[in-house]
Amino acid sequence: MDLDRTNDHVFDNTTGVVRAVMEMSNKLQYAKADQYVILVKEVGLALKSLLTSVDEVTARIPADLHREIEMAHKVLSSDMANLIEKMKLAQKYSNTTLDQEYKKGMLQSAHILAMDAKNLLDAVDSARIKSHQIGQS
C-alpha cells in the first residue's frame, strides 16, 4: 500500500529534522562555539514539531499499535539529549587542538538523530498501514 503524503505532517516534519541536521552539518565547520546553540536549537525545534505531529497521528491509531512508535519516540528524546551533551563538550574544547574531534562527535550525534527520525516515520507508517488493514477487515 502506497501512503499518500499529501498533508502528511509526520512526513513533512521528518524532512524538517533531516534538513535541520543537514544545515547544522554545513554550518558547523565555520561556526564559532557560541553559535553551536543556535544550530542545535534548530534541530530541537524541528524535532519538537515532529514529535507533536506524531502525537496527533498516534491519537487516531488503535492503542495496541502504539508500542513501536513510543519506543522510537523515546530513542529520539535520548538522541536529542546526546546531541546537547556533545555540543557542550564541543563548546568546552573549541579553543583546543581537539576542536575538530568534538565537532565530529556533534555531527555523529546529529546524524544518528536524523536516522532515528526516519525510523520513527517508518514506525508511524507501519502503524497507519496496520490500522488501515484492521479497519478494512
PDB file of C-alpha atoms in Angstrom:
ATOM      1  CA  MET A   1       0.000   0.000   0.000  1.00  0.00           C
ATOM      2  CA  ASP A   2       1.369   3.377  -1.016  1.00  0.00           C
ATOM      3  CA  LEU A   3       0.882   6.128   1.515  1.00  0.00           C
ATOM      4  CA  ASP A   4      -0.490   9.457   0.369  1.00  0.00           C
ATOM      5  CA  ARG A   5       1.961  12.097   1.611  1.00  0.00           C
ATOM      6  CA  THR A   6      -0.434  14.978   0.888  1.00  0.00           C
ATOM      7  CA  ASN A   7      -0.837  16.941   4.130  1.00  0.00           C
ATOM      8  CA  ASP A   8       1.276  14.319   5.939  1.00  0.00           C
ATOM      9  CA  HIS A   9       2.687  16.377   8.804  1.00  0.00           C
ATOM     10  CA  VAL A  10       4.761  13.493  10.157  1.00  0.00           C
ATOM     11  CA  PHE A  11       6.497  13.122   6.791  1.00  0.00           C
ATOM     12  CA  ASP A  12       6.930  16.900   6.419  1.00  0.00           C
ATOM     13  CA  ASN A  13       8.347  17.246   9.925  1.00  0.00           C
ATOM     14  CA  THR A  14      10.668  14.266   9.460  1.00  0.00           C
ATOM     15  CA  THR A  15      12.006  16.050   6.393  1.00  0.00           C
ATOM     16  CA  GLY A  16      12.339  19.179   8.545  1.00  0.00           C
ATOM     17  CA  VAL A  17      14.503  17.322  11.064  1.00  0.00           C
ATOM     18  CA  VAL A  18      16.718  15.979   8.283  1.00  0.00           C
ATOM     19  CA  ARG A  19      17.026  19.477   6.775  1.00  0.00           C
ATOM     20  CA  ALA A  20      17.947  20.976  10.158  1.00  0.00           C
ATOM     21  CA  VAL A  21      20.636  18.324  10.620  1.00  0.00           C
ATOM     22  CA  MET A  22      21.977  18.945   7.104  1.00  0.00           C
ATOM     23  CA  GLU A  23      22.053  22.693   7.752  1.00  0.00           C
ATOM     24  CA  MET A  24      23.888  22.119  11.024  1.00  0.00           C
ATOM     25  CA  SER A  25      26.370  19.863   9.217  1.00  0.00           C
ATOM     26  CA  ASN A  26      27.020  22.536   6.607  1.00  0.00           C
ATOM     27  CA  LYS A  27      27.421  25.404   9.075  1.00  0.00           C
ATOM     28  CA  LEU A  28      29.213  23.711  11.974  1.00  0.00           C
ATOM     29  CA  GLN A  29      32.655  23.688  10.371  1.00  0.00           C
ATOM     30  CA  TYR A  30      32.713  27.500  10.203  1.00  0.00           C
ATOM     31  CA  ALA A  31      30.647  28.249  13.305  1.00  0.00           C
ATOM     32  CA  LYS A  32      32.053  29.744  16.475  1.00  0.00           C
ATOM     33  CA  ALA A  33      31.399  27.919  19.745  1.00  0.00           C
ATOM     34  CA  ASP A  34      28.709  30.408  20.806  1.00  0.00           C
ATOM     35  CA  GLN A  35      26.806  29.667  17.577  1.00  0.00           C
ATOM     36  CA  TYR A  36      26.517  25.922  18.287  1.00  0.00           C
ATOM     37  CA  VAL A  37      23.473  26.527  20.472  1.00  0.00           C
ATOM     38  CA  ILE A  38      21.606  28.150  17.576  1.00  0.00           C
ATOM     39  CA  LEU A  39      22.347  25.201  15.293  1.00  0.00           C
ATOM     40  CA  VAL A  40      21.307  22.621  17.882  1.00  0.00           C
ATOM     41  CA  LYS A  41      18.225  24.666  18.777  1.00  0.00           C
ATOM     42  CA  GLU A  42      17.055  24.487  15.149  1.00  0.00           C
ATOM     43  CA  VAL A  43      17.365  20.694  15.247  1.00  0.00           C
ATOM     44  CA  GLY A  44      15.495  20.664  18.565  1.00  0.00           C
ATOM     45  CA  LEU A  45      12.650  22.810  17.236  1.00  0.00           C
ATOM     46  CA  ALA A  46      12.320  20.600  14.161  1.00  0.00           C
ATOM     47  CA  LEU A  47      12.280  17.526  16.399  1.00  0.00           C
ATOM     48  CA  LYS A  48       9.629  19.091  18.636  1.00  0.00           C
ATOM     49  CA  SER A  49       7.413  19.686  15.596  1.00  0.00           C
ATOM     50  CA  LEU A  50       7.922  16.086  14.506  1.00  0.00           C
ATOM     51  CA  LEU A  51       7.055  14.655  17.917  1.00  0.00           C
ATOM     52  CA  THR A  52       3.957  16.861  18.145  1.00  0.00           C
ATOM     53  CA  SER A  53       2.728  15.678  14.752  1.00  0.00           C
ATOM     54  CA  VAL A  54       3.407  12.056  15.742  1.00  0.00           C
ATOM     55  CA  ASP A  55       1.351  12.527  18.913  1.00  0.00           C
ATOM     56  CA  GLU A  56      -1.541  13.858  16.827  1.00  0.00           C
ATOM     57  CA  VAL A  57      -1.426  10.845  14.491  1.00  0.00           C
ATOM     58  CA  THR A  58      -0.978   8.361  17.323  1.00  0.00           C
ATOM     59  CA  ALA A  59      -4.216   9.582  18.891  1.00  0.00           C
ATOM     60  CA  ARG A  60      -6.036   8.286  15.786  1.00  0.00           C
ATOM     61  CA  ILE A  61      -4.356   4.859  15.778  1.00  0.00           C
ATOM     62  CA  PRO A  62      -5.532   1.949  17.957  1.00  0.00           C
ATOM     63  CA  ALA A  63      -3.607   1.751  21.247  1.00  0.00           C
ATOM     64  CA  ASP A  64      -2.306  -1.744  20.542  1.00  0.00           C
ATOM     65  CA  LEU A  65      -0.258  -0.301  17.665  1.00  0.00           C
ATOM     66  CA  HIS A  66       1.472   2.399  19.750  1.00  0.00           C
ATOM     67  CA  ARG A  67       4.404   0.394  21.158  1.00  0.00           C
ATOM     68  CA  GLU A  68       6.796   0.746  18.207  1.00  0.00           C
ATOM     69  CA  ILE A  69       6.014   4.442  17.888  1.00  0.00           C
ATOM     70  CA  GLU A  70       6.561   5.053  21.605  1.00  0.00           C
ATOM     71  CA  MET A  71       9.905   3.250  21.522  1.00  0.00           C
ATOM     72  CA  ALA A  72      11.089   5.301  18.528  1.00  0.00           C
ATOM     73  CA  HIS A  73       9.835   8.457  20.292  1.00  0.00           C
ATOM     74  CA  LYS A  74      11.952   7.668  23.382  1.00  0.00           C
ATOM     75  CA  VAL A  75      15.032   6.979  21.260  1.00  0.00           C
ATOM     76  CA  LEU A  76      14.723  10.421  19.663  1.00  0.00           C
ATOM     77  CA  SER A  77      14.425  12.133  23.039  1.00  0.00           C
ATOM     78  CA  SER A  78      17.604  10.355  24.090  1.00  0.00           C
ATOM     79  CA  ASP A  79      19.291  11.311  20.804  1.00  0.00           C
ATOM     80  CA  MET A  80      18.494  14.989  21.410  1.00  0.00           C
ATOM     81  CA  ALA A  81      19.919  14.823  24.935  1.00  0.00           C
ATOM     82  CA  ASN A  82      23.047  13.205  23.497  1.00  0.00           C
ATOM     83  CA  LEU A  83      23.381  15.927  20.851  1.00  0.00           C
ATOM     84  CA  ILE A  84      23.140  18.614  23.539  1.00  0.00           C
ATOM     85  CA  GLU A  85      25.806  16.844  25.595  1.00  0.00           C
ATOM     86  CA  LYS A  86      28.107  16.604  22.545  1.00  0.00           C
ATOM     87  CA  MET A  87      27.504  20.298  21.839  1.00  0.00           C
ATOM     88  CA  LYS A  88      28.549  21.230  25.380  1.00  0.00           C
ATOM     89  CA  LEU A  89      31.747  19.221  25.001  1.00  0.00           C
ATOM     90  CA  ALA A  90      32.439  20.822  21.612  1.00  0.00           C
ATOM     91  CA  GLN A  91      31.978  24.267  23.167  1.00  0.00           C
ATOM     92  CA  LYS A  92      34.227  23.388  26.089  1.00  0.00           C
ATOM     93  CA  TYR A  93      37.053  22.209  23.848  1.00  0.00           C
ATOM     94  CA  SER A  94      36.532  24.675  20.979  1.00  0.00           C
ATOM     95  CA  ASN A  95      39.773  26.534  21.663  1.00  0.00           C
ATOM     96  CA  THR A  96      41.917  23.419  21.854  1.00  0.00           C
ATOM     97  CA  THR A  97      43.522  21.050  19.385  1.00  0.00           C
ATOM     98  CA  LEU A  98      40.591  18.679  19.994  1.00  0.00           C
ATOM     99  CA  ASP A  99      38.095  21.119  18.464  1.00  0.00           C
ATOM    100  CA  GLN A 100      37.532  19.128  15.258  1.00  0.00           C
ATOM    101  CA  GLU A 101      37.139  15.839  17.133  1.00  0.00           C
ATOM    102  CA  TYR A 102      34.370  17.252  19.313  1.00  0.00           C
ATOM    103  CA  LYS A 103      32.648  18.836  16.328  1.00  0.00           C
ATOM    104  CA  LYS A 104      32.789  15.430  14.658  1.00  0.00           C
ATOM    105  CA  GLY A 105      31.093  13.929  17.730  1.00  0.00           C
ATOM    106  CA  MET A 106      28.354  16.531  17.445  1.00  0.00           C
ATOM    107  CA  LEU A 107      27.827  15.701  13.786  1.00  0.00           C
ATOM    108  CA  GLN A 108      27.697  11.972  14.504  1.00  0.00           C
ATOM    109  CA  SER A 109      25.027  12.542  17.148  1.00  0.00           C
ATOM    110  CA  ALA A 110      23.022  14.726  14.784  1.00  0.00           C
ATOM    111  CA  HIS A 111      23.188  12.146  12.000  1.00  0.00           C
ATOM    112  CA  ILE A 112      22.018   9.403  14.358  1.00  0.00           C
ATOM    113  CA  LEU A 113      19.103  11.643  15.340  1.00  0.00           C
ATOM    114  CA  ALA A 114      18.189  12.133  11.663  1.00  0.00           C
ATOM    115  CA  MET A 115      18.254   8.377  11.026  1.00  0.00           C
ATOM    116  CA  ASP A 116      16.134   7.748  14.100  1.00  0.00           C
ATOM    117  CA  ALA A 117      13.644  10.383  12.906  1.00  0.00           C
ATOM    118  CA  LYS A 118      13.300   8.314   9.733  1.00  0.00           C
ATOM    119  CA  ASN A 119      12.825   5.200  11.897  1.00  0.00           C
ATOM    120  CA  LEU A 120      10.013   6.998  13.727  1.00  0.00           C
ATOM    121  CA  LEU A 121       8.375   7.826  10.395  1.00  0.00           C
ATOM    122  CA  ASP A 122       8.652   4.155   9.421  1.00  0.00           C
ATOM    123  CA  ALA A 123       7.044   3.108  12.726  1.00  0.00           C
ATOM    124  CA  VAL A 124       4.185   5.566  12.220  1.00  0.00           C
ATOM    125  CA  ASP A 125       3.706   4.408   8.634  1.00  0.00           C
ATOM    126  CA  SER A 126       3.663   0.773   9.738  1.00  0.00           C
ATOM    127  CA  ALA A 127       1.029   1.532  12.384  1.00  0.00           C
ATOM    128  CA  ARG A 128      -1.018   3.509   9.846  1.00  0.00           C
ATOM    129  CA  ILE A 129      -0.975   0.583   7.412  1.00  0.00           C
ATOM    130  CA  LYS A 130      -1.920  -1.932  10.113  1.00  0.00           C
ATOM    131  CA  SER A 131      -4.662   0.374  11.355  1.00  0.00           C
ATOM    132  CA  HIS A 132      -5.994   0.734   7.810  1.00  0.00           C
ATOM    133  CA  GLN A 133      -5.935  -3.049   7.321  1.00  0.00           C
ATOM    134  CA  ILE A 134      -7.776  -3.600  10.611  1.00  0.00           C
ATOM    135  CA  GLY A 135     -10.374  -1.041   9.574  1.00  0.00           C
ATOM    136  CA  GLN A 136     -10.983  -2.836   6.283  1.00  0.00           C
ATOM    137  CA  SER A 137     -11.299  -6.353   7.711  1.00  0.00           C
TER     138      SER A 137
END
